[in-house]
């Protein structure tokens, strides 16, 4: 009788493991779909159309900066964005790479 109980016990274990397989496959499939959706709906980079062809070219978002009346010795700060709108890479080869000029 003990052999019979062991046989039934083993068959139940096999059946339980067999019943878990579809659940595991469904979870794996759902995970793959979530990962695919994540990559599909990410923001795609916009295509770049150069304004200048054959060479690099800089373009600033502000052409002119007016800071008003600034007292001597007073520190002021301004920021702007500079982009390369040409179709060639822009390389700074000599120091100073960027020079700030003061003017009235």
Tab-separated table of C-alpha atoms in Angstrom:
chain	number	residue	atom	x	y	z
A	1	UNK	CA	0.000	0.000	0.000
A	2	UNK	CA	2.895	2.364	0.668
A	3	UNK	CA	4.122	1.872	-2.916
A	4	UNK	CA	0.704	2.909	-4.194
A	5	UNK	CA	0.723	6.102	-2.111
A	6	UNK	CA	4.176	6.996	-3.373
A	7	UNK	CA	3.065	6.517	-6.977
A	8	UNK	CA	0.012	8.727	-6.524
A	9	UNK	CA	2.090	11.347	-4.757
A	10	UNK	CA	4.620	11.495	-7.602
A	11	UNK	CA	1.899	11.755	-10.240
A	12	UNK	CA	0.311	14.682	-8.369
A	13	UNK	CA	3.682	16.467	-8.263
A	14	UNK	CA	4.132	15.958	-11.996
A	15	UNK	CA	0.592	17.216	-12.597
A	16	UNK	CA	1.183	20.319	-10.419
A	17	UNK	CA	4.418	21.116	-12.268
A	18	UNK	CA	2.650	20.559	-15.596
A	19	UNK	CA	-0.134	22.979	-14.562
A	20	UNK	CA	2.438	25.704	-13.737
A	21	UNK	CA	3.974	25.648	-17.231
A	22	UNK	CA	1.175	27.616	-18.994
A	23	UNK	CA	1.215	30.218	-16.218
A	24	UNK	CA	4.980	30.655	-16.521
A	25	UNK	CA	4.725	30.920	-20.316
A	26	UNK	CA	1.930	33.512	-20.052
A	27	UNK	CA	3.958	35.626	-17.607
A	28	UNK	CA	7.043	35.414	-19.818
A	29	UNK	CA	4.981	36.448	-22.865
A	30	UNK	CA	3.482	39.391	-20.981
A	31	UNK	CA	6.952	40.502	-19.871
A	32	UNK	CA	8.217	40.383	-23.465
A	33	UNK	CA	5.225	42.429	-24.654
A	34	UNK	CA	5.800	45.048	-21.943
A	35	UNK	CA	9.466	45.374	-22.872
A	36	UNK	CA	8.603	45.666	-26.575
A	37	UNK	CA	5.967	48.326	-25.830
A	38	UNK	CA	8.468	50.264	-23.717
A	39	UNK	CA	10.955	50.478	-26.582
A	40	UNK	CA	8.279	51.095	-29.231
A	41	UNK	CA	6.813	54.125	-27.467
A	42	UNK	CA	10.074	55.812	-26.509
A	43	UNK	CA	10.662	59.257	-27.921
A	44	UNK	CA	12.460	58.911	-31.228
A	45	UNK	CA	15.156	61.448	-32.140
A	46	UNK	CA	14.081	63.976	-34.725
A	47	UNK	CA	15.791	63.857	-38.075
A	48	UNK	CA	18.460	66.511	-38.555
A	49	UNK	CA	18.420	68.637	-41.687
A	50	UNK	CA	21.602	70.751	-41.887
A	51	UNK	CA	21.200	74.455	-42.642
A	52	UNK	CA	24.747	74.609	-44.041
A	53	UNK	CA	26.287	71.899	-46.223
A	54	UNK	CA	29.963	71.151	-46.682
A	55	UNK	CA	31.187	72.649	-43.402
A	56	UNK	CA	30.332	73.067	-39.726
A	57	UNK	CA	28.377	76.153	-38.699
A	58	UNK	CA	27.426	77.519	-35.275
A	59	UNK	CA	24.027	78.971	-34.471
A	60	UNK	CA	23.060	80.599	-31.157
A	61	UNK	CA	19.512	80.672	-29.829
A	62	UNK	CA	19.962	84.383	-28.940
A	63	UNK	CA	21.554	86.767	-31.426
A	64	UNK	CA	21.824	89.643	-28.956
A	65	UNK	CA	21.923	89.773	-25.139
A	66	UNK	CA	21.016	93.040	-23.392
A	67	UNK	CA	21.849	92.998	-19.684
A	68	UNK	CA	20.925	96.639	-19.123
A	69	UNK	CA	23.102	98.934	-16.994
A	70	UNK	CA	25.676	96.891	-15.101
A	71	UNK	CA	27.798	98.522	-12.402
A	72	UNK	CA	31.544	98.082	-12.552
A	73	UNK	CA	32.586	94.961	-10.648
A	74	UNK	CA	29.073	93.497	-10.612
A	75	UNK	CA	28.871	89.904	-11.803
A	76	UNK	CA	26.153	89.057	-14.294
A	77	UNK	CA	25.243	85.722	-15.769
A	78	UNK	CA	23.634	84.790	-19.050
A	79	UNK	CA	23.106	81.463	-20.739
A	80	UNK	CA	22.419	80.506	-24.305
A	81	UNK	CA	22.470	77.426	-26.468
A	82	UNK	CA	24.881	76.972	-29.344
A	83	UNK	CA	24.296	74.267	-31.949
A	84	UNK	CA	26.215	73.001	-34.936
A	85	UNK	CA	23.783	73.410	-37.835
A	86	UNK	CA	26.264	72.267	-40.480
A	87	UNK	CA	26.674	68.762	-41.825
A	88	UNK	CA	30.338	68.416	-40.771
A	89	UNK	CA	31.696	67.910	-37.223
A	90	UNK	CA	32.780	71.045	-35.398
A	91	UNK	CA	36.260	70.825	-33.840
A	92	UNK	CA	37.907	73.376	-31.553
A	93	UNK	CA	41.652	72.963	-32.050
A	94	UNK	CA	43.321	75.975	-30.407
A	95	UNK	CA	43.007	77.357	-26.882
A	96	UNK	CA	41.072	79.380	-25.882
A	97	UNK	CA	38.334	77.259	-27.375
A	98	UNK	CA	35.692	79.885	-26.632
A	99	UNK	CA	36.443	83.551	-26.092
A	100	UNK	CA	34.090	85.912	-24.279
A	101	UNK	CA	34.137	89.498	-25.521
A	102	UNK	CA	32.830	92.446	-23.555
A	103	UNK	CA	31.255	95.385	-25.245
A	104	UNK	CA	28.910	98.339	-24.838
